[in-house]
mmCIF file of C-alpha atoms and ligand atoms in Angstrom:
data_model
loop_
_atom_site.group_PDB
_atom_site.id
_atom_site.type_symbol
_atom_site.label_atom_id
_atom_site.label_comp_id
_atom_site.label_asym_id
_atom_site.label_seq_id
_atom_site.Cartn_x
_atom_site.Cartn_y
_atom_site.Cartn_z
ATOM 1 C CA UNK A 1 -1.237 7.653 13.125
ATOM 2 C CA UNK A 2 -0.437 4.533 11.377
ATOM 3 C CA UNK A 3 -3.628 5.276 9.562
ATOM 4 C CA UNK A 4 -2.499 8.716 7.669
ATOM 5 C CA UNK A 5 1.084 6.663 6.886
ATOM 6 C CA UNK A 6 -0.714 4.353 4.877
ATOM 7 C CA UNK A 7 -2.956 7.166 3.655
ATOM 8 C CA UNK A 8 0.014 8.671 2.742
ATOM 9 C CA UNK A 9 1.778 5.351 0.985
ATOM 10 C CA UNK A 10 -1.792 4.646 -0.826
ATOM 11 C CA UNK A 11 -1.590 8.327 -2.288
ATOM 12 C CA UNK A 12 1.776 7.703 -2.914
ATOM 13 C CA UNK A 13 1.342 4.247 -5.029
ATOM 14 C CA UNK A 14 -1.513 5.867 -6.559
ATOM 15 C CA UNK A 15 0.392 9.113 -7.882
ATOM 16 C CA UNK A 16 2.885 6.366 -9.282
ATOM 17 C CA UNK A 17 1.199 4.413 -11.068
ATOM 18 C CA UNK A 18 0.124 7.175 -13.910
ATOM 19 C CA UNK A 19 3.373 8.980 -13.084
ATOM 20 C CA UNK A 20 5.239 6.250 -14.871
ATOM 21 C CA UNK A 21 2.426 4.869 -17.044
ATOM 22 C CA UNK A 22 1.905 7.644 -18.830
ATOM 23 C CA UNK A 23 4.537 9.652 -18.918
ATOM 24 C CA UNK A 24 7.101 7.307 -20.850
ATOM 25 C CA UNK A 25 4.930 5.152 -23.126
ATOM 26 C CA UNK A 26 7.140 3.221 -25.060
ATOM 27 C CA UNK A 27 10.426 2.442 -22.897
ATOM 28 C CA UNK A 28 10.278 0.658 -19.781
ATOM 29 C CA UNK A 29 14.181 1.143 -19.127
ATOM 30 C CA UNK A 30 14.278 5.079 -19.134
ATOM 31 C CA UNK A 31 10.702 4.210 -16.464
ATOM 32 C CA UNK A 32 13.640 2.085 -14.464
ATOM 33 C CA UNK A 33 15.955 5.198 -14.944
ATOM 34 C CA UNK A 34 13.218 7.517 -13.870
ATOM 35 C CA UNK A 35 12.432 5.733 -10.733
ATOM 36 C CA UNK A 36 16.010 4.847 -10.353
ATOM 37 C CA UNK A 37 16.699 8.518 -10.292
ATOM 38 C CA UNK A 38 14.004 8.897 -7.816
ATOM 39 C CA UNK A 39 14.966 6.321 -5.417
ATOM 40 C CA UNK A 40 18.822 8.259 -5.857
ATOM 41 C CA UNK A 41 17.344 11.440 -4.930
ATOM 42 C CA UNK A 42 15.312 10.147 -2.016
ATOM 43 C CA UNK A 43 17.872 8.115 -0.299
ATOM 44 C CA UNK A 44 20.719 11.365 -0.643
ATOM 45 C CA UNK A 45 18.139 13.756 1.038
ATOM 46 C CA UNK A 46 17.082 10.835 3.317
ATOM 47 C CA UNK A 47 21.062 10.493 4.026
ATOM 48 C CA UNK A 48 21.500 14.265 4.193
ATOM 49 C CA UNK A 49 18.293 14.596 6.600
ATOM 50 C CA UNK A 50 19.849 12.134 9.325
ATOM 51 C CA UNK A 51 22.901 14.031 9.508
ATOM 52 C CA UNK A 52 21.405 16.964 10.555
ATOM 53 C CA UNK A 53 18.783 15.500 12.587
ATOM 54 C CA UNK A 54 21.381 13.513 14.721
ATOM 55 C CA UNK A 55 22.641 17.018 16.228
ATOM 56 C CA UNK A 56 24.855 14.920 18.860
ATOM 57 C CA UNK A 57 25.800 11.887 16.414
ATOM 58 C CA UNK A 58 25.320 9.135 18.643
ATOM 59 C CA UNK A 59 23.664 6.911 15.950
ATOM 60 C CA UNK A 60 19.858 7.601 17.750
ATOM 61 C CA UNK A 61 17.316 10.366 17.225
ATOM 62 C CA UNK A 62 16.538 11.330 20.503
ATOM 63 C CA UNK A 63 14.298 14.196 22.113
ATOM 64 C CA UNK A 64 17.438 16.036 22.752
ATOM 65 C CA UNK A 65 18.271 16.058 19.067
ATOM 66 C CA UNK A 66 14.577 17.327 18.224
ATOM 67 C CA UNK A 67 15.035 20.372 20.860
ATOM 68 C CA UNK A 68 18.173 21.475 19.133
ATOM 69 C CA UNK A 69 16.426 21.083 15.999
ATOM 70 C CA UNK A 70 13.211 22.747 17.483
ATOM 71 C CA UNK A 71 15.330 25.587 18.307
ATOM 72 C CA UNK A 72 16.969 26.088 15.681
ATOM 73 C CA UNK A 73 14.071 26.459 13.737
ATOM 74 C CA UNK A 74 12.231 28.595 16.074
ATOM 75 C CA UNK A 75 13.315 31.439 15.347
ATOM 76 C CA UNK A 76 11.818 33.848 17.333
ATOM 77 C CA UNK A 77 11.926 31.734 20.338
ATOM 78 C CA UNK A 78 8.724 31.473 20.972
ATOM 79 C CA UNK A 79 8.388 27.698 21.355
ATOM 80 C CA UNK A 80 6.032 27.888 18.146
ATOM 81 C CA UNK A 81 6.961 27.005 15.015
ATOM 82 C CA UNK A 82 4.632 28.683 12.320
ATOM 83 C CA UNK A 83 4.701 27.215 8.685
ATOM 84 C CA UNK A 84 6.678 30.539 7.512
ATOM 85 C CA UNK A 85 9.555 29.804 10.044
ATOM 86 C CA UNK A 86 9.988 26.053 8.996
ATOM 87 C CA UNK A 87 9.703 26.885 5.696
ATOM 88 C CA UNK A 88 12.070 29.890 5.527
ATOM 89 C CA UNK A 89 14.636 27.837 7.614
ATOM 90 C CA UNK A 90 14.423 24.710 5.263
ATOM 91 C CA UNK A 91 14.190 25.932 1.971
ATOM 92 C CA UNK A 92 16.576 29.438 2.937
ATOM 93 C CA UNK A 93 18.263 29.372 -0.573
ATOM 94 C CA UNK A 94 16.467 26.758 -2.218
ATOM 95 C CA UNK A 95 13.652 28.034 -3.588
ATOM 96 C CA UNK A 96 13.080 24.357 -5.463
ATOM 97 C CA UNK A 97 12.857 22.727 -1.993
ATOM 98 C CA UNK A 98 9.667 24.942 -1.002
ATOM 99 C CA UNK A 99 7.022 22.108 -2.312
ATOM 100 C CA UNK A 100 9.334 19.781 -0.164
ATOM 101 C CA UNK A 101 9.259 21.974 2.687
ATOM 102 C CA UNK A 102 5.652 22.700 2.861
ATOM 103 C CA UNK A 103 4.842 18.815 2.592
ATOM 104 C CA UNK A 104 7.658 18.269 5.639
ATOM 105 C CA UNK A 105 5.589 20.872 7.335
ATOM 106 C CA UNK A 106 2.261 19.403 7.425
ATOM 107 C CA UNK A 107 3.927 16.331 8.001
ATOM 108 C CA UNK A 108 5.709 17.708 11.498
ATOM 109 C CA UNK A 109 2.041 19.374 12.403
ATOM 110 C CA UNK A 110 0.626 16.364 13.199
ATOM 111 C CA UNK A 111 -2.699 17.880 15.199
ATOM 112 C CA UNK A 112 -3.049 19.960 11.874
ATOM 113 C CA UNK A 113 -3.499 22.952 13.742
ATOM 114 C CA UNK A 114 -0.771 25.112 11.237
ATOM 115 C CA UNK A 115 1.761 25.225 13.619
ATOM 116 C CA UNK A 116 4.765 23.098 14.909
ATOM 117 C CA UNK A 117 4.876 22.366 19.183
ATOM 118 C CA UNK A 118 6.455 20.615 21.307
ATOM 119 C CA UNK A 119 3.334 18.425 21.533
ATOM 120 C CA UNK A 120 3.763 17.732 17.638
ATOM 121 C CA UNK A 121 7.193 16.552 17.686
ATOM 122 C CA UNK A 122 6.120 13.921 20.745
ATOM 123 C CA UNK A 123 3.521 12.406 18.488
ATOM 124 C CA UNK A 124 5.504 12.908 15.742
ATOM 125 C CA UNK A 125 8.100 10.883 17.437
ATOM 126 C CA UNK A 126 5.901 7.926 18.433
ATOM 127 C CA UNK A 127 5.053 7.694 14.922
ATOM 128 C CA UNK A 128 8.793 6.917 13.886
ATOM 129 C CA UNK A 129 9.397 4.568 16.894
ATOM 130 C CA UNK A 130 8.464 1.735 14.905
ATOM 131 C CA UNK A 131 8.847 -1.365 17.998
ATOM 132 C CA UNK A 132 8.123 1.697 20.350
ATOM 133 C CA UNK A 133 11.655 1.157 22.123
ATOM 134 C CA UNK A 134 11.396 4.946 22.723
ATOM 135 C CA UNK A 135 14.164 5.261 21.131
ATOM 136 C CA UNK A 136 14.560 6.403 16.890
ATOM 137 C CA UNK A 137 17.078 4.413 15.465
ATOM 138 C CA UNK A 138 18.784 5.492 11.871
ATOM 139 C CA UNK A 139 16.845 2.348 10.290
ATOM 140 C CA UNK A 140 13.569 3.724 11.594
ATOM 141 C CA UNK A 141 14.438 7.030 11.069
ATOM 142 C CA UNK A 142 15.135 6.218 7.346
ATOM 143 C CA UNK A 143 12.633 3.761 6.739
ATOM 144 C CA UNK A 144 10.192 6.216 7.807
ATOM 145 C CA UNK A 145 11.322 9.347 6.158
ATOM 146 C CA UNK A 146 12.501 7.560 2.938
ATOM 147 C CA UNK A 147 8.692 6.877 2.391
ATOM 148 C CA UNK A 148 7.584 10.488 3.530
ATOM 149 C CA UNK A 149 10.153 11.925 0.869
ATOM 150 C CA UNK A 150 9.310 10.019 -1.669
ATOM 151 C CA UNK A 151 5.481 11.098 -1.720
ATOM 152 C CA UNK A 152 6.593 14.463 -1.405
ATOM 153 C CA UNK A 153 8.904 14.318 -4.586
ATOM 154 C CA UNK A 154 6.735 12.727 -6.342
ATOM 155 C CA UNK A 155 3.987 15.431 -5.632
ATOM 156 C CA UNK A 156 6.866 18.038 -6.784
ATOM 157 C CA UNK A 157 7.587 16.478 -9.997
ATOM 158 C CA UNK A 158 3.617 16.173 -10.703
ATOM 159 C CA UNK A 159 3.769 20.226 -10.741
ATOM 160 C CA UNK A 160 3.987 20.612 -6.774
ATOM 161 C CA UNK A 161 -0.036 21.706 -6.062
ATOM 162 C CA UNK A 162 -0.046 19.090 -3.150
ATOM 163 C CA UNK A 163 -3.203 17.181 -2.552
ATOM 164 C CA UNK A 164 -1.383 17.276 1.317
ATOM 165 C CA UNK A 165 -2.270 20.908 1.080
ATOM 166 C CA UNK A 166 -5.602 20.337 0.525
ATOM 167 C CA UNK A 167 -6.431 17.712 3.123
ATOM 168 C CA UNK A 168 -4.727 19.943 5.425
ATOM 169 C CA UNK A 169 -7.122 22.690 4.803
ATOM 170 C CA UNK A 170 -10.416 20.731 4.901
HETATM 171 CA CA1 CA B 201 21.404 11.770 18.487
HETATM 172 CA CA1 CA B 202 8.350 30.714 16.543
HETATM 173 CA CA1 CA B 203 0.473 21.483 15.536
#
């Protein structure tokens, strides 16, 4: 698990580096501004993300929160979610967020198998439980989807064909 994190951060550093070499060649400050504005982004759907995921807000993200969530996004209740369900449930008038919500997708599926399970979300949830307390603090929570979102928006800006998608697929 901790292997396809720093998969994911390596991709993520790697995408960066040309992202902001070569796209503003002459002015390191509007680089700042353009990470700056990236980090902003990040840390208000990061912020936004934790509200919804803490259905009961006790401060913790707890398997009672992902049920409601699970739920929720279920939506024909058959304790499956398929990609078309999560993604019509997270991007429902947002067409924009689609890249995002495909990426959140694949990263929710963790046994790859194209759809979302109970089984998932437990793995899933070890992943997040940093000092495995069993218990997802906000700190972990954010820490841990802060660098998940920022992959995936930097993947969108780069024109949104995902090299997720494809590892998913092979
Ligand atoms: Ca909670
Ligand atoms: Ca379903
Ligand atoms: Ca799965």
């Amino acid at each position: 698990m901790i292997k396809v994190l720093c998969l994911a951060l390596m991709v993520c550093s790697s995408l960066a580096v040309p992202l902001t070499s070569t796209s503003v060649p002459h002015s390191t400050m509007s680089v700042q501004n353009a990470v700056a504005k990236l980090q902003q982004i990040v840390r208000q759907e990061v912020a936004v993300l934790w509200q919804s995921a803490d259905t009961n807000k006790d401060g913790k993200f707890t398997a009672s929160d992902m049920n409601v969530i699970f739920t929720d996004y279920d939506h024909d209740n058959d304790s499956v979610i398929t990609k078309a369900e999560f993604i019509g449930r997270f991007a429902h008038n947002q067409p924009e967020m689609k890249t995002i919500a495909q990426g959140l997708f694949l990263t929710f599926d963790v046994n790859r198998d194209d759809t979302i399970t109970h089984h998932d979300l437990d793995l899933f949830y070890q992943r997040m439980d940093t000092d495995h307390s069993n218990n997802v603090n906000q700190p972990e929570f954010t820490k841990y989807f802060t660098e998940v979102m920022t992959l995936l928006f930097v993947i969108q800006l780069q024109g949104g064909n995902t090299p997720v998608t494809t590892t998913a697929s092979a």
